[in-house]
mmCIF file of C-alpha atoms in Angstrom:
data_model
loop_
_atom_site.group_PDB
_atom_site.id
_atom_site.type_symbol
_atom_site.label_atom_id
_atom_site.label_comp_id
_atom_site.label_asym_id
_atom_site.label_seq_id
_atom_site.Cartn_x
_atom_site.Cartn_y
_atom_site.Cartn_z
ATOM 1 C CA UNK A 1 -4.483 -18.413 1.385
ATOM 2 C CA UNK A 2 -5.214 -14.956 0.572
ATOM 3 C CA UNK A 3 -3.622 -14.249 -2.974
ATOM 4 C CA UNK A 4 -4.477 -11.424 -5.767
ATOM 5 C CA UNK A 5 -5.693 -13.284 -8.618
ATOM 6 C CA UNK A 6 -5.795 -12.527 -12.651
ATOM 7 C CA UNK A 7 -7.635 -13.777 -15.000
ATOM 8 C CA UNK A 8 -7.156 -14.683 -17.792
ATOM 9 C CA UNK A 9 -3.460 -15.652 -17.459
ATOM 10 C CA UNK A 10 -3.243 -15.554 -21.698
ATOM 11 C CA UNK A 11 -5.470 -12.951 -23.325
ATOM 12 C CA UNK A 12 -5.273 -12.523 -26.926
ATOM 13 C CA UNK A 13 -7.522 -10.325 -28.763
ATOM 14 C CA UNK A 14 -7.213 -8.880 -32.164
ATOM 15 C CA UNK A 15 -5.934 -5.178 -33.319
ATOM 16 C CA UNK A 16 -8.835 -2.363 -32.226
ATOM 17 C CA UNK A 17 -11.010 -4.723 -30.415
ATOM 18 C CA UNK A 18 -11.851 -4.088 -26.775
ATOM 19 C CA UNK A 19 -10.380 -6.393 -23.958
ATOM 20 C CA UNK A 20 -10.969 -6.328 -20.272
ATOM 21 C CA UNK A 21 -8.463 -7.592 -17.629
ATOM 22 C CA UNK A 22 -9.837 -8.744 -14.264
ATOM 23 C CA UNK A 23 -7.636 -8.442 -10.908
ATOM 24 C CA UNK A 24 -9.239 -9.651 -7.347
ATOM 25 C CA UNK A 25 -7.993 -9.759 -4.200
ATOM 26 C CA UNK A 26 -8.569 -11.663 -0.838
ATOM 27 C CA UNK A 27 -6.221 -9.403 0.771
ATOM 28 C CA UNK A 28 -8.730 -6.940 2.008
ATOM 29 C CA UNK A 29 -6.091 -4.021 0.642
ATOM 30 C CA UNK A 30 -6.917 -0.579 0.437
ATOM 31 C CA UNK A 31 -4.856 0.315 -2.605
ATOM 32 C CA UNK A 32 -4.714 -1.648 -5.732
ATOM 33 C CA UNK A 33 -2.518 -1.147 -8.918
ATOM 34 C CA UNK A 34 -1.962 -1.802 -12.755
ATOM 35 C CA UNK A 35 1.150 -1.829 -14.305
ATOM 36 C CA UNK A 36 2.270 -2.953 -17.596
ATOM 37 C CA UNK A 37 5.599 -4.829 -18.287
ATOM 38 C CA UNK A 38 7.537 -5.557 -21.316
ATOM 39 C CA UNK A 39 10.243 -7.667 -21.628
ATOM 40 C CA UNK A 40 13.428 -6.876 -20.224
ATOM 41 C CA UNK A 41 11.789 -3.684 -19.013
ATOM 42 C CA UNK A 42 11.011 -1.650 -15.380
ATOM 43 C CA UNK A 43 6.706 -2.543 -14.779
ATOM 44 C CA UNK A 44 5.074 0.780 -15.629
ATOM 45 C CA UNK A 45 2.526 2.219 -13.214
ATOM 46 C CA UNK A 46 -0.903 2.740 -15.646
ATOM 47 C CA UNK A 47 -3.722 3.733 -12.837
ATOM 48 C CA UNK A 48 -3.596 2.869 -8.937
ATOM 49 C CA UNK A 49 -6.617 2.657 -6.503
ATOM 50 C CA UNK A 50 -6.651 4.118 -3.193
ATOM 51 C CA UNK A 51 -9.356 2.810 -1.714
ATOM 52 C CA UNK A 52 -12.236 4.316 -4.496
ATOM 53 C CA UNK A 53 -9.971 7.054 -5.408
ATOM 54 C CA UNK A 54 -9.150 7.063 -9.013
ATOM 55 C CA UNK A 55 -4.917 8.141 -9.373
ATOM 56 C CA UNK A 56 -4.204 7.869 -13.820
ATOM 57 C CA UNK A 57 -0.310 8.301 -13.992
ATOM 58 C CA UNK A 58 0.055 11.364 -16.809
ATOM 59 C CA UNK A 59 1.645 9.345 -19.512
ATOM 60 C CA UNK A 60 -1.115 6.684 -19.233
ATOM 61 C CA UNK A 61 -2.593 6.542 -22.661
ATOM 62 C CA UNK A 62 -6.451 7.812 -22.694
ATOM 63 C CA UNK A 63 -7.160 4.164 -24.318
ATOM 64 C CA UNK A 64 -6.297 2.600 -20.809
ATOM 65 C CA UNK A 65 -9.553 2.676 -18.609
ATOM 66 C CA UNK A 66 -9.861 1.141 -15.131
ATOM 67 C CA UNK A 67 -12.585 0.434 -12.740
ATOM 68 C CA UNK A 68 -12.954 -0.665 -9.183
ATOM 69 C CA UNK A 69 -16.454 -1.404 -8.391
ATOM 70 C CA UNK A 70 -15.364 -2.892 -4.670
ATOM 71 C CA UNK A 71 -12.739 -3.443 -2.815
ATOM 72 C CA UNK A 72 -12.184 -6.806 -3.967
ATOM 73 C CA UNK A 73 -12.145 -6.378 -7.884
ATOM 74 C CA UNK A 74 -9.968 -3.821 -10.100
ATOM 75 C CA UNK A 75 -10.863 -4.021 -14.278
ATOM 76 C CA UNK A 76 -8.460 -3.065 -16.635
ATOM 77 C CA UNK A 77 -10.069 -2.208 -19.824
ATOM 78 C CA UNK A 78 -8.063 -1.623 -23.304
ATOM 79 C CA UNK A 79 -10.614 0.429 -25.598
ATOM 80 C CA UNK A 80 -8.562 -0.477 -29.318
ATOM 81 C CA UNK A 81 -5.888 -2.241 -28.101
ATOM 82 C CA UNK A 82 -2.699 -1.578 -31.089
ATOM 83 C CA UNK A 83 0.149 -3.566 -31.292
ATOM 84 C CA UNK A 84 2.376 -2.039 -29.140
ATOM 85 C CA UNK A 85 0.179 -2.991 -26.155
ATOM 86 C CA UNK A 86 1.302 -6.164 -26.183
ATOM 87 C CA UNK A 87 2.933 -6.692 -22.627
ATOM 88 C CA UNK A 88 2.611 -8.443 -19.403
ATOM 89 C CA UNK A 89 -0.238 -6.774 -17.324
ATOM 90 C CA UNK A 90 0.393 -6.832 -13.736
ATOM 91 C CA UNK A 91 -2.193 -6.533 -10.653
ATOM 92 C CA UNK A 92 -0.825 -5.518 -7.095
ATOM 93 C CA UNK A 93 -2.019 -4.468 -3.805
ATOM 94 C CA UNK A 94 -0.532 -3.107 -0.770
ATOM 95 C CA UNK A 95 -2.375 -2.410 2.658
ATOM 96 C CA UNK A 96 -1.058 1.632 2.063
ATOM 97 C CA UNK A 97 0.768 3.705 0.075
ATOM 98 C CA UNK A 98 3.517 4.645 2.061
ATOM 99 C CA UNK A 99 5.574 3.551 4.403
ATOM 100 C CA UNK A 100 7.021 -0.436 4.668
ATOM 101 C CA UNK A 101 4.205 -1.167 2.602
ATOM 102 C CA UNK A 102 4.864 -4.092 -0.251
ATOM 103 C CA UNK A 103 3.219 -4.522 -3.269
ATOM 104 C CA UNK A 104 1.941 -8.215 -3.663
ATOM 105 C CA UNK A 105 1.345 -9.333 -6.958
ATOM 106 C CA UNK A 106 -1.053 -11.048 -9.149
ATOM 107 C CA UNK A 107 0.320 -13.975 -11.729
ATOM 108 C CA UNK A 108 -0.229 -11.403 -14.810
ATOM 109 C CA UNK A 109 -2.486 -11.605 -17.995
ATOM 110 C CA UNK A 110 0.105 -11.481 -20.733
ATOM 111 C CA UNK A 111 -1.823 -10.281 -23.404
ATOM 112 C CA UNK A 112 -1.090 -10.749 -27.405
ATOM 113 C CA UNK A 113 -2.628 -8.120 -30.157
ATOM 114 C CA UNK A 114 -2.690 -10.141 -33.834
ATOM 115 C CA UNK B 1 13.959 13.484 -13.882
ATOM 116 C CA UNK B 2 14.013 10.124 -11.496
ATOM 117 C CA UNK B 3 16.127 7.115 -12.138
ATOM 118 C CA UNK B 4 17.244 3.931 -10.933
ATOM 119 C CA UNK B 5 20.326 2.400 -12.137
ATOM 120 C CA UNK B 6 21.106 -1.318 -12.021
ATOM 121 C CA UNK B 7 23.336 -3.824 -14.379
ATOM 122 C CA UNK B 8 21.287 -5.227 -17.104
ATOM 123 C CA UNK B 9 22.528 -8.919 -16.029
ATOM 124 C CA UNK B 10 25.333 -10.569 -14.052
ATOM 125 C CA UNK B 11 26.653 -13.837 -13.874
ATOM 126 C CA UNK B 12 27.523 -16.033 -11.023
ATOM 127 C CA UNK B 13 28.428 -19.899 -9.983
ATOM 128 C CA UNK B 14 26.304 -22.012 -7.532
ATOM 129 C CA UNK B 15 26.908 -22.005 -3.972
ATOM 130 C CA UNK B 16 28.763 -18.452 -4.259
ATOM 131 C CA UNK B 17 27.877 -15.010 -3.328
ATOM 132 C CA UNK B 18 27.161 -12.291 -5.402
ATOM 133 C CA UNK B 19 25.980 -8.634 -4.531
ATOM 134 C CA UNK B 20 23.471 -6.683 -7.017
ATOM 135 C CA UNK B 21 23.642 -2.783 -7.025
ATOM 136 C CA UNK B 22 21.645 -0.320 -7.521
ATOM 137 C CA UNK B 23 21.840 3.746 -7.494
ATOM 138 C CA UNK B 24 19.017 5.947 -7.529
ATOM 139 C CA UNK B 25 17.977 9.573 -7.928
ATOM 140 C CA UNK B 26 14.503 10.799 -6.622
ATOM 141 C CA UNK B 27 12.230 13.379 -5.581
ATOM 142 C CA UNK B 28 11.867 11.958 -1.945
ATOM 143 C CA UNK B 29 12.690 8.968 -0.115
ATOM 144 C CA UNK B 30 10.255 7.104 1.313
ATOM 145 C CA UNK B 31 12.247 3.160 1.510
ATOM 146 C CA UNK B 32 13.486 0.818 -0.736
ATOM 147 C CA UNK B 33 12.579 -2.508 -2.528
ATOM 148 C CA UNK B 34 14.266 -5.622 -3.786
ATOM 149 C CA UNK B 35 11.764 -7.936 -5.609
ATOM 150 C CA UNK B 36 12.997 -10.720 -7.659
ATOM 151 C CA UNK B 37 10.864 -11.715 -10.489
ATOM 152 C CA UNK B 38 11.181 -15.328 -12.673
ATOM 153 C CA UNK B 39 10.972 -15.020 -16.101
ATOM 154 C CA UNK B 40 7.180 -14.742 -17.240
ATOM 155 C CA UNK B 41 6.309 -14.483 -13.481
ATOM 156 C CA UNK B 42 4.998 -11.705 -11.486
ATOM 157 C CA UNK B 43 7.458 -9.976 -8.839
ATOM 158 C CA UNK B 44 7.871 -11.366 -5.140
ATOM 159 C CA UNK B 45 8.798 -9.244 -2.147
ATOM 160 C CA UNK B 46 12.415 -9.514 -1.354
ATOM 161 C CA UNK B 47 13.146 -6.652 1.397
ATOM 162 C CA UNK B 48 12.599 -3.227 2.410
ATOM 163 C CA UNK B 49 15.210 -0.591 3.652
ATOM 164 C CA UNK B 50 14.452 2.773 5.126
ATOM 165 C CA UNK B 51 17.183 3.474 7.349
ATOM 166 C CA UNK B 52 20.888 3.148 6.200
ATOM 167 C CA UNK B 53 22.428 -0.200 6.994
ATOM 168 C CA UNK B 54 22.405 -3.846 6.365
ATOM 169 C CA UNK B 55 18.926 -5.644 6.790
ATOM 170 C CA UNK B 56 19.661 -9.790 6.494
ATOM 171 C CA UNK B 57 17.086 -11.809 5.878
ATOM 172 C CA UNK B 58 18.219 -15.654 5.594
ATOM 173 C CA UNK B 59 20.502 -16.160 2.365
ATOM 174 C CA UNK B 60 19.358 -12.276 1.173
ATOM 175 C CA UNK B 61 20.556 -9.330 2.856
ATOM 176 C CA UNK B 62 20.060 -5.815 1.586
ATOM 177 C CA UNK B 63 22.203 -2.664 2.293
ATOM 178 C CA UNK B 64 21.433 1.156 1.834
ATOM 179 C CA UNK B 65 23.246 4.563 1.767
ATOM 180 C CA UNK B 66 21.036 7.306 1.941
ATOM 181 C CA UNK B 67 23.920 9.550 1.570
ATOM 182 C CA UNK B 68 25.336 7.907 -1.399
ATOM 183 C CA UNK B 69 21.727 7.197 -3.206
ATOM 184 C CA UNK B 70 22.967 3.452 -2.890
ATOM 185 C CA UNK B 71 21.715 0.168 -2.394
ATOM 186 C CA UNK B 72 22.596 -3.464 -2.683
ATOM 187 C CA UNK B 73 21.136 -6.925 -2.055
ATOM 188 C CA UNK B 74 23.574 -9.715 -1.208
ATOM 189 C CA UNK B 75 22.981 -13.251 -2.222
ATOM 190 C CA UNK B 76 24.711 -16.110 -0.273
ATOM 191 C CA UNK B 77 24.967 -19.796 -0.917
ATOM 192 C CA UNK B 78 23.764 -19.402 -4.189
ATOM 193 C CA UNK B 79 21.122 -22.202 -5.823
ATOM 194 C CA UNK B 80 20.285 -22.425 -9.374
ATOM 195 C CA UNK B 81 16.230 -21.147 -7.916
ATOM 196 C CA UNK B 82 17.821 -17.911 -7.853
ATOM 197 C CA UNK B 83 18.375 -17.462 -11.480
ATOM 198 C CA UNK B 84 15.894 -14.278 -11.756
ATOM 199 C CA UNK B 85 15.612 -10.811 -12.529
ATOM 200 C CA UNK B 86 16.243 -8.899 -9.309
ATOM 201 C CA UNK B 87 14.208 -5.637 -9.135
ATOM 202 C CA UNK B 88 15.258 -2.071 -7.141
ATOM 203 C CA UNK B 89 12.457 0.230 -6.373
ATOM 204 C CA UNK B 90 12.179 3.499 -4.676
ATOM 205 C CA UNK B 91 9.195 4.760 -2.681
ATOM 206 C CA UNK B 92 9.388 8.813 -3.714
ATOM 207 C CA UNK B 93 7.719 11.732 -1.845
ATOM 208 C CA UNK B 94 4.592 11.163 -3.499
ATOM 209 C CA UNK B 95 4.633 6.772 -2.516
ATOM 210 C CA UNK B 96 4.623 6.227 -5.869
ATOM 211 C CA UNK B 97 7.088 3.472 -6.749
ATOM 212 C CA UNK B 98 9.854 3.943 -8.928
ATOM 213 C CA UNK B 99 11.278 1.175 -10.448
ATOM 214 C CA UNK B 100 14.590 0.167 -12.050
ATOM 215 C CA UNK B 101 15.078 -2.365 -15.088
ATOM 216 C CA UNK B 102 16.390 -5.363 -13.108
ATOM 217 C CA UNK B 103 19.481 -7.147 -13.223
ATOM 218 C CA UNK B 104 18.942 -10.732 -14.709
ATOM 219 C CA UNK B 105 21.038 -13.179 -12.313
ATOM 220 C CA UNK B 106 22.312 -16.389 -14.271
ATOM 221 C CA UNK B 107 23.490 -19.076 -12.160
ATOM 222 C CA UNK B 108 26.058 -21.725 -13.599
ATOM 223 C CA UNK B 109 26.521 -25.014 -11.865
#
């Protein structure tokens, strides 16, 4: 079945050191996304990926980093992750940006900062 | 600034109906979104609305006023699966995806 997939599910890592999330996708989608998600809370766009074109929302914090070294894979990469990263990070693809377009998501890396 | 406003959680009994709303303001309109997300899940497609009107879908139907910045999904026959957070999005002028807070949908037997 073609899915987006995320690994790890659980990610913990410890205050200030590095941690990379991995997103792939059998979809053969042009655009890819990250968002995080806290609880109770709206899933907040970080970077998105149209096709190898790089799009960083404006409040994305410069300690988010992303790459996309095909169109299969998407790496999200936390420099010094602090506390307050802690959240539900979400994967998700769509064929294009606009029109009836649907994001399809990964299962999420929920990620814990000791 | 752009904003979409849904209750934070309703309540409802098995086999009823129960209708979610949500109001938005936006720079654009480019469709709407329902996905309904379990808790510690990741969001599932639910429906898409550009035009104004009702779009069914099985059990789920969705509604939009363009006019009115509204929207509404419609649950029938309710089942205790449906106990979820229920998300509204907006597609702007830019196809970026602005999302509300969800409602959280409790189901009693």
């Amino acid at each position: 079945d073609a899915m987006v997939i995320q690994n790890p599910r659980y990610q913990v890592t410890q205050f200030g050191k590095p941690v990379t999330l991995s997103c792939s996708q059998t979809l053969n989608h042009n655009v890819m996304y990250w968002y995080q998600q806290k609880s109770s809370q709206a899933p907040k766009l970080l970077f998105h990926y149209y096709d190898k074109d790089f799009n960083n929302e404006a409040d994305t914090p410069d300690n988010f980093q992303s790459r996309r070294p095909n169109t299969s894979f998407c790496f999200l990469d936390i420099r010094s992750p602090g506390l307050g990263d802690a959240a539900m990070y979400l994967c998700a693809t769509s064929r294009e940006r606009e029109g009836p377009n649907e994001q399809f998501f990964g299962p999420g890396t929920r990620l814990t900062v000791l | 600034g752009q904003n979409i406003d849904q209750p934070t959680e309703m309540t409802a009994t098995e086999g009823a109906i129960v209708q979610i709303n949500c109001t938005y303001q936006t720079s654009g309109f480019n469709g709407l979104f329902w996905y309904q997300q379990h808790a510690g899940e990741a969001p599932t497609f639910l429906s898409y609305n550009v035009l104004d009107g009702l779009e069914e879908k099985g059990r789920f139907s969705s509604f939009l006023s363009r006019s009115k910045g509204y929207s509404y999904l419609l649950l029938k026959e309710l089942q205790m699966k449906d106990s979820a957070s229920y998300l509204c999005a907006v597609m702007d002028s830019n196809y970026q995806l602005i999302w509300g807070a969800g409602t959280k949908l409790i189901i009693k037997p």
